[in-house]
XYZ file of C-alpha atoms in Angstrom:
552
model
C 102.509 156.194 96.126
C 99.179 154.736 97.305
C 100.440 151.260 96.576
C 103.599 151.891 98.562
C 101.537 152.954 101.562
C 99.327 149.873 101.224
C 102.434 147.691 100.964
C 103.821 149.269 104.138
C 100.560 148.468 105.912
C 100.729 144.887 104.608
C 104.291 144.591 105.947
C 103.298 145.979 109.338
C 100.230 143.733 109.512
C 102.188 140.585 108.709
C 104.835 141.384 111.336
C 102.224 142.168 113.995
C 100.392 138.945 113.154
C 103.660 137.036 113.469
C 104.233 138.583 116.894
C 100.709 137.644 117.991
C 101.510 133.962 117.440
C 103.716 134.094 120.539
C 100.873 135.493 122.668
C 98.122 133.379 124.280
C 95.013 133.020 122.131
C 92.966 131.287 124.845
C 93.333 131.785 128.580
C 91.723 130.064 131.536
C 90.136 131.972 134.372
C 92.693 132.459 137.141
C 91.756 130.694 140.357
C 94.113 130.974 143.317
C 94.605 127.598 144.921
C 94.393 127.669 148.679
C 96.183 124.481 149.455
C 98.029 126.023 152.409
C 96.737 127.274 155.729
C 98.837 130.404 155.459
C 97.457 133.616 154.104
C 98.321 135.167 150.761
C 100.719 137.531 152.475
C 102.896 134.664 153.717
C 105.669 133.088 151.655
C 103.727 129.890 151.061
C 100.701 131.907 149.986
C 102.765 133.823 147.422
C 104.255 130.593 146.075
C 100.780 129.129 145.697
C 99.658 132.288 143.926
C 102.425 132.133 141.336
C 102.234 128.356 140.957
C 98.567 128.701 140.038
C 99.297 130.922 137.047
C 96.579 131.006 134.422
C 96.678 128.211 131.858
C 97.033 129.543 128.316
C 96.829 128.076 124.816
C 99.377 129.382 122.327
C 98.683 128.855 118.595
C 102.126 127.712 117.403
C 102.160 124.176 118.852
C 98.768 123.322 117.343
C 97.379 122.721 113.876
C 97.970 125.543 111.418
C 100.241 127.536 113.741
C 103.467 126.859 111.867
C 101.676 127.303 108.523
C 100.410 130.687 109.699
C 103.930 131.695 110.719
C 105.352 130.625 107.347
C 102.608 132.516 105.511
C 103.229 135.668 107.541
C 106.970 135.455 106.867
C 106.371 134.952 103.151
C 103.978 137.910 103.022
C 106.473 140.128 104.851
C 109.223 139.060 102.430
C 107.011 139.823 99.422
C 106.165 143.243 100.863
C 109.855 144.039 101.349
C 110.622 142.995 97.771
C 107.771 145.189 96.498
C 109.137 148.168 98.432
C 112.715 147.629 97.253
C 111.804 146.716 93.653
C 108.504 148.496 92.817
C 108.716 147.319 89.190
C 108.184 143.729 90.402
C 105.116 144.461 92.516
C 102.563 143.446 89.877
C 104.234 140.046 89.538
C 104.245 139.261 93.267
C 101.328 137.274 94.808
C 100.829 139.704 97.679
C 97.029 139.601 97.563
C 96.878 135.799 97.549
C 99.414 135.574 100.388
C 97.382 138.054 102.449
C 94.283 135.950 101.807
C 96.143 132.827 102.945
C 97.307 134.567 106.130
C 93.750 135.667 106.838
C 92.508 132.120 106.361
C 95.090 130.640 108.710
C 94.296 133.350 111.263
C 90.647 132.248 111.123
C 91.753 128.617 111.369
C 93.779 129.379 114.500
C 90.791 130.973 116.211
C 88.809 127.790 115.574
C 91.677 125.476 116.516
C 92.532 127.178 119.797
C 88.843 127.309 120.721
C 88.596 123.580 119.993
C 91.583 122.873 122.217
C 90.080 125.034 124.956
C 87.147 122.617 125.172
C 89.606 119.753 125.727
C 91.439 121.581 128.528
C 88.380 122.511 130.562
C 89.865 120.593 133.460
C 92.157 123.607 133.977
C 89.239 126.022 134.187
C 86.891 128.027 132.013
C 88.755 129.402 128.969
C 88.097 132.715 127.265
C 89.534 134.508 124.242
C 92.876 136.128 125.062
C 94.749 139.118 123.666
C 96.619 137.173 121.003
C 93.401 136.357 119.153
C 92.282 139.995 118.935
C 95.715 141.248 117.876
C 96.285 138.463 115.351
C 92.857 138.653 113.716
C 92.982 142.461 113.540
C 96.466 142.419 111.997
C 95.495 139.755 109.452
C 92.315 141.631 108.501
C 94.222 144.917 108.116
C 96.875 143.265 105.942
C 94.258 141.571 103.778
C 92.222 144.749 103.217
C 95.360 146.741 102.419
C 96.483 144.107 99.931
C 93.091 143.314 98.375
C 91.917 146.829 97.482
C 94.811 147.793 95.135
C 95.157 144.208 93.873
C 91.567 143.323 93.082
C 92.512 141.732 89.777
C 94.723 139.177 91.507
C 91.863 137.971 93.679
C 88.915 138.551 91.327
C 90.473 138.206 87.906
C 87.506 136.797 86.007
C 83.742 136.786 86.413
C 82.933 133.960 84.043
C 80.718 131.095 85.168
C 83.653 128.662 85.423
C 85.685 131.088 87.538
C 82.775 131.720 89.891
C 82.238 127.969 90.273
C 85.938 127.494 90.990
C 85.951 130.232 93.626
C 82.834 128.757 95.209
C 84.442 125.313 95.401
C 87.616 126.783 96.893
C 85.649 128.642 99.549
C 83.472 125.656 100.450
C 86.446 123.301 100.673
C 88.406 125.659 102.905
C 85.325 126.028 105.110
C 85.068 122.243 105.597
C 88.600 122.170 107.037
C 87.423 124.488 109.818
C 84.621 122.118 110.826
C 84.869 119.044 113.108
C 86.127 115.922 111.318
C 86.214 113.776 114.467
C 84.107 114.073 117.602
C 83.027 112.204 120.677
C 79.503 112.552 121.971
C 77.797 111.869 125.274
C 74.046 112.111 125.719
C 73.744 113.601 122.253
C 76.181 116.477 122.910
C 79.665 116.772 121.387
C 82.392 116.760 124.019
C 85.670 116.708 122.056
C 86.065 117.765 118.435
C 89.072 117.652 116.088
C 89.053 119.984 113.092
C 90.288 118.993 109.658
C 92.927 121.742 109.615
C 94.639 120.382 112.734
C 96.523 117.602 110.960
C 99.509 118.135 108.675
C 97.611 116.627 105.739
C 94.745 119.089 106.190
C 97.129 122.033 106.498
C 98.971 121.094 103.294
C 95.682 120.522 101.475
C 94.551 124.010 102.495
C 97.822 125.420 101.168
C 97.355 123.706 97.792
C 93.779 124.972 97.455
C 94.801 128.516 98.445
C 97.394 128.531 95.654
C 94.862 127.416 93.019
C 93.305 130.913 92.513
C 96.792 132.318 91.964
C 97.465 129.705 89.273
C 94.155 130.409 87.542
C 94.782 134.164 87.735
C 97.936 133.902 85.615
C 95.890 133.208 82.468
C 99.058 132.426 80.528
C 97.988 129.048 79.195
C 99.596 127.058 82.005
C 96.587 126.938 84.318
C 95.790 123.399 83.284
C 99.398 122.311 83.685
C 99.789 123.706 87.197
C 96.204 123.496 88.410
C 95.692 119.760 87.923
C 98.687 118.680 90.083
C 97.669 121.091 92.851
C 94.062 119.915 92.821
C 95.192 116.268 92.662
C 97.512 116.825 95.636
C 94.679 118.419 97.610
C 92.401 115.467 96.807
C 95.101 112.978 97.805
C 95.813 114.752 101.095
C 92.091 114.902 101.817
C 91.892 111.149 101.396
C 94.933 110.746 103.619
C 93.340 112.853 106.344
C 90.180 110.730 106.162
C 92.138 107.504 106.682
C 93.739 108.811 109.867
C 91.591 107.696 112.766
C 91.684 108.947 116.355
C 91.125 106.492 119.183
C 87.901 107.208 121.046
C 86.568 109.663 118.454
C 84.092 109.001 115.679
C 84.287 110.428 112.177
C 81.667 113.010 111.169
C 80.133 113.525 107.727
C 82.297 116.595 107.030
C 85.355 114.649 105.710
C 83.229 113.011 103.023
C 81.860 116.401 101.984
C 85.451 117.670 101.785
C 86.413 114.676 99.636
C 83.564 115.430 97.226
C 84.587 119.074 97.011
C 88.226 118.081 96.409
C 87.180 115.864 93.495
C 85.016 118.682 92.126
C 88.025 121.021 92.322
C 90.085 118.487 90.399
C 87.397 118.299 87.712
C 87.171 122.086 87.470
C 90.957 122.344 87.213
C 90.892 119.933 84.275
C 88.204 122.026 82.568
C 89.460 125.048 80.619
C 93.011 126.027 79.870
C 95.149 124.799 77.030
C 95.456 121.049 76.575
C 98.762 119.592 77.672
C 100.853 117.441 75.381
C 102.453 114.990 77.795
C 105.690 113.183 77.230
C 104.305 109.720 76.569
C 107.308 107.455 76.742
C 108.660 104.465 78.577
C 110.293 106.876 81.070
C 106.926 108.490 81.783
C 105.305 105.086 82.297
C 108.016 104.105 84.805
C 107.500 107.405 86.626
C 103.740 106.891 86.803
C 104.201 103.350 88.107
C 106.716 104.515 90.734
C 104.449 107.334 91.904
C 101.481 104.964 92.072
C 103.477 102.454 94.115
C 104.504 105.153 96.597
C 100.978 106.559 96.960
C 99.384 103.108 97.287
C 102.047 102.113 99.820
C 101.162 105.141 101.946
C 97.610 103.801 102.326
C 98.768 100.264 103.186
C 99.743 99.172 106.736
C 103.149 100.453 107.896
C 102.995 99.296 111.508
C 101.052 96.467 113.103
C 100.437 96.013 116.813
C 99.699 92.454 117.861
C 99.554 90.543 121.124
C 97.256 89.263 123.828
C 96.876 92.712 125.382
C 95.628 94.109 122.062
C 93.279 91.147 121.740
C 91.856 91.821 125.194
C 91.309 95.514 124.515
C 89.830 95.100 121.036
C 87.959 92.459 119.147
C 90.730 92.414 116.515
C 93.831 90.281 116.769
C 96.038 93.088 115.413
C 95.648 96.769 114.703
C 97.560 98.593 111.979
C 98.478 102.150 110.987
C 99.209 103.372 107.483
C 101.946 105.675 106.231
C 99.920 108.839 106.770
C 99.631 108.024 110.465
C 103.114 106.745 111.273
C 105.249 108.911 108.980
C 105.339 112.486 110.245
C 106.720 113.684 106.922
C 104.440 111.534 104.765
C 102.079 114.292 103.617
C 104.904 116.571 102.481
C 106.689 113.658 100.786
C 103.531 112.828 98.832
C 103.206 116.428 97.636
C 106.856 116.426 96.540
C 106.388 113.081 94.754
C 103.544 114.509 92.671
C 105.568 117.651 91.899
C 108.557 115.522 90.870
C 106.430 113.412 88.537
C 104.965 116.544 86.919
C 108.473 117.893 86.299
C 109.496 114.573 84.715
C 106.243 114.272 82.781
C 106.291 117.666 81.042
C 109.592 118.204 79.203
C 111.162 121.629 79.578
C 108.777 122.707 82.344
C 110.829 123.512 85.448
C 113.150 120.624 84.583
C 115.983 122.265 86.538
C 114.061 121.516 89.743
C 114.014 117.757 89.169
C 117.192 117.053 91.135
C 116.188 119.408 93.963
C 112.734 117.844 94.237
C 114.290 114.371 94.168
C 116.732 115.360 96.931
C 114.011 116.815 99.157
C 111.715 113.859 98.500
C 114.539 111.414 99.267
C 115.358 113.157 102.555
C 111.757 112.953 103.756
C 111.376 109.314 102.711
C 114.677 108.476 104.441
C 113.338 110.140 107.585
C 110.279 107.900 107.459
C 112.547 104.895 106.861
C 114.717 105.570 109.906
C 111.568 105.732 112.017
C 110.463 102.264 110.879
C 111.441 99.654 113.459
C 109.976 96.745 115.366
C 109.334 97.387 119.054
C 108.215 95.159 121.916
C 106.016 96.577 124.613
C 105.099 95.289 128.046
C 103.773 91.772 128.242
C 102.938 90.183 124.923
C 102.496 93.507 123.094
C 104.711 94.148 120.045
C 104.799 96.664 117.181
C 105.926 95.107 113.894
C 106.894 96.610 110.558
C 104.263 95.906 107.889
C 104.496 95.502 104.134
C 103.065 98.905 103.180
C 106.285 100.754 104.004
C 108.282 98.420 101.751
C 105.963 99.103 98.808
C 106.225 102.858 99.389
C 110.023 102.814 99.708
C 110.441 100.812 96.495
C 108.259 103.286 94.601
C 110.114 106.255 96.133
C 113.534 104.802 95.264
C 112.470 104.175 91.667
C 111.135 107.739 91.340
C 114.345 109.278 92.702
C 116.551 107.117 90.476
C 114.425 108.071 87.474
C 114.952 111.754 88.230
C 118.699 111.341 88.683
C 119.000 109.262 85.499
C 117.873 112.234 83.421
C 120.610 114.535 84.722
C 123.109 115.677 82.123
C 126.311 116.975 83.701
C 127.933 119.920 81.951
C 131.723 120.386 81.916
C 132.839 121.734 85.278
C 135.325 124.539 85.776
C 137.608 123.626 88.660
C 138.316 127.265 89.486
C 134.595 128.129 89.679
C 133.990 125.146 91.972
C 136.850 126.126 94.285
C 135.584 129.701 94.484
C 132.167 128.449 95.605
C 133.296 125.507 97.702
C 132.699 127.325 101.011
C 129.028 128.280 100.364
C 128.322 124.821 98.910
C 129.834 123.204 102.015
C 127.874 125.624 104.225
C 124.612 124.712 102.471
C 125.336 120.991 102.860
C 126.185 121.529 106.545
C 122.960 123.459 107.047
C 120.889 120.627 105.562
C 122.790 118.115 107.702
C 122.170 120.059 110.930
C 118.458 120.203 110.120
C 117.871 116.689 108.764
C 120.327 114.282 110.429
C 118.831 114.701 113.963
C 115.517 113.430 112.531
C 117.068 110.029 111.888
C 118.017 109.297 115.506
C 121.468 107.971 114.551
C 123.663 110.468 116.403
C 125.231 109.938 119.834
C 122.980 110.944 122.691
C 125.127 113.941 123.616
C 125.047 115.321 120.064
C 121.356 114.494 119.746
C 120.492 116.527 122.850
C 122.523 119.495 121.595
C 120.619 119.481 118.285
C 117.220 118.765 119.845
C 114.157 120.574 118.529
C 110.592 120.466 119.855
C 108.239 118.175 117.931
C 105.616 120.861 117.310
C 107.978 122.694 114.930
C 107.883 119.943 112.294
C 106.336 122.090 109.504
C 108.941 124.803 110.095
C 111.754 122.242 110.114
C 110.523 120.663 106.871
C 110.370 124.099 105.242
C 113.926 124.806 106.395
C 115.192 121.542 104.910
C 113.453 122.016 101.557
C 114.557 125.646 101.190
C 118.084 124.575 102.151
C 118.050 121.983 99.349
C 116.829 124.658 96.928
C 119.615 127.028 98.030
C 122.204 124.282 97.568
C 120.872 123.772 94.037
C 121.359 127.484 93.319
C 125.002 127.340 94.407
C 125.740 124.153 92.465
C 124.278 125.699 89.310
C 126.346 128.849 89.859
C 129.464 126.696 90.126
C 128.643 124.837 86.906
C 127.184 127.659 84.799
C 128.458 131.272 84.904
C 125.136 132.606 83.564
C 122.934 130.764 86.076
C 120.501 132.881 88.059
C 121.695 134.426 91.305
C 118.598 136.424 92.306
C 117.788 134.455 95.469
C 121.267 133.822 96.851
C 120.767 136.548 99.481
C 116.997 136.349 99.995
C 116.888 132.603 100.725
C 119.513 132.669 103.537
C 117.732 135.635 105.097
C 114.422 133.767 104.934
C 116.092 130.746 106.543
C 117.447 133.085 109.215
C 113.898 134.276 109.883
C 112.739 130.654 110.179
C 115.601 129.978 112.589
C 114.442 132.973 114.625
C 110.992 131.388 114.862
C 112.501 128.205 116.285
C 114.783 130.115 118.673
C 111.836 132.114 119.994
C 109.763 128.939 120.392
C 112.646 127.431 122.401
C 113.318 130.628 124.373
C 112.835 128.883 127.703
C 115.767 126.564 126.942
C 117.987 129.436 125.772
C 120.255 129.385 122.752
C 121.161 125.784 121.851
C 124.058 124.515 119.775
C 121.677 123.860 116.921
C 120.320 127.408 117.019
C 123.778 128.931 117.062
C 125.050 126.743 114.208
C 121.993 127.438 112.046
C 122.171 131.199 112.599
C 125.904 131.231 111.819
C 125.459 129.212 108.617
C 122.597 131.452 107.463
C 124.707 134.582 107.967
C 127.645 132.976 106.157
C 125.443 131.969 103.210
C 123.925 135.463 103.065
C 127.422 137.011 102.948
C 128.573 134.732 100.117
C 125.303 135.370 98.291
C 125.930 139.110 98.516
C 129.474 138.596 97.264
C 128.201 136.455 94.380
C 125.757 139.141 93.328
C 128.634 141.642 93.332
C 130.650 139.469 90.970
C 132.369 137.042 93.336
C 134.835 137.281 96.175
C 137.595 138.468 93.851
C 135.595 141.558 92.903
C 134.318 142.279 96.394
C 135.901 145.419 97.814
C 135.912 146.655 101.394
C 134.349 150.136 101.736
C 136.911 152.886 102.023
C 135.633 153.949 105.421
C 136.474 150.466 106.767
C 139.967 150.315 105.245
C 142.190 150.229 108.325
C 145.340 150.063 106.210
C 144.660 153.550 104.814
C 144.757 155.185 108.224
C 148.015 157.153 108.419
C 149.778 158.123 111.560
C 149.522 161.801 112.541
């Protein structure tokens, strides 16, 4: 009973924290502009009063905001599952998710405060109500989750575990410190935190999952911990390579890189040794992954021309894949996960096709954004060789994953029965992904427009949609395939769609929002029917049977 009450508090805290993300976390001091000779009681005075509304900083458009929203949604979903299925509560990572939400809440306080220093032209900023509500809700959820689940967070007190926890804490702390700054007269004017970029946010997510992997203590800690630590180290290096014009790099990124390498070494220490699948196929996979990763660090775009030469001492300037490809960090994480699945036989091998599909979609998105442009005067932006190297490696990795697929005999009747949800899942992925490629007519593109600050949410929607499609395809091919998440995943996608709709509330309901919501509801209905045995076994409740109503 005590655990149920704590779970209810965790659920309430996560929902309140999610609501606080739509409130201002920083607010400028209101100053009424007196640009008119009329008094405040006149019409012009009232218009000036309302036009000079206080400038606010909301957390969602900035670094870590979308990650915080996703973490809060995941924690709320886990709490609901624990309340509905109490026997599964000990297997759910509620404590780790609450810790992650608390970390991102702390990151948002630092990020919004950093942005407040950049917007001082609008006035003196101070902490607003959203910060107090969000931090209080996150702290309440964490305390309610941590007390009854101490073993999940503090599972071992050995020297190696304490060192690992210390490295995790120090690394996460470095992401909350300035990685770039500009100084004048010895004083920092503008600072950019490590958590603000997508690479830093994903690296924080990987490191936050590491304690959960080590807590399992089922012999797989070395299998799962090494890829996570390697991904965090790679993303840290990617974040270091991304430069910001006019800002210098501090010493903090190099400290973070050292801590990331120490985490990788600690992940390799302990745990059962892994017997890898050393074969020609594994060698091809390693070469393909290496080509993609190396290509991400090579130049993707080059800007050349006389105007560039006048502004800088260089003849050309270049940007690598981490800078030009918005989805590059997520694609790199998926590439490592795909290689691990191909490397270790029998370990999550069913996810190979889904990982390859998600990885291919993100790489295709980066490919559609690669084009040569000509600016004013002699300025031009050319495609560089780094993108070609990365695309070749990505294509080889995807083909390697698809080559290992063994198709089982298909039952035509089972496919026809599940054709509608499969088509709905494909349509959902298309509505989310195709607008990224900028290949649709302008009228359709505007109807499916989404704001650029929702990229992490959109990527999560696409990847979960691919995973849901994989569930339905397996159900069509295998009658004993799992069907546990056929209802939960569409509902989670519906919650993500609600986040986007709320973020776009000023524009109203768009065609994209309506289509996504409709497809999520349709997929949830078919998932419910599948769990009940299929559409043929689904029965309408007697109270809704209109045909049984007899005339008086």
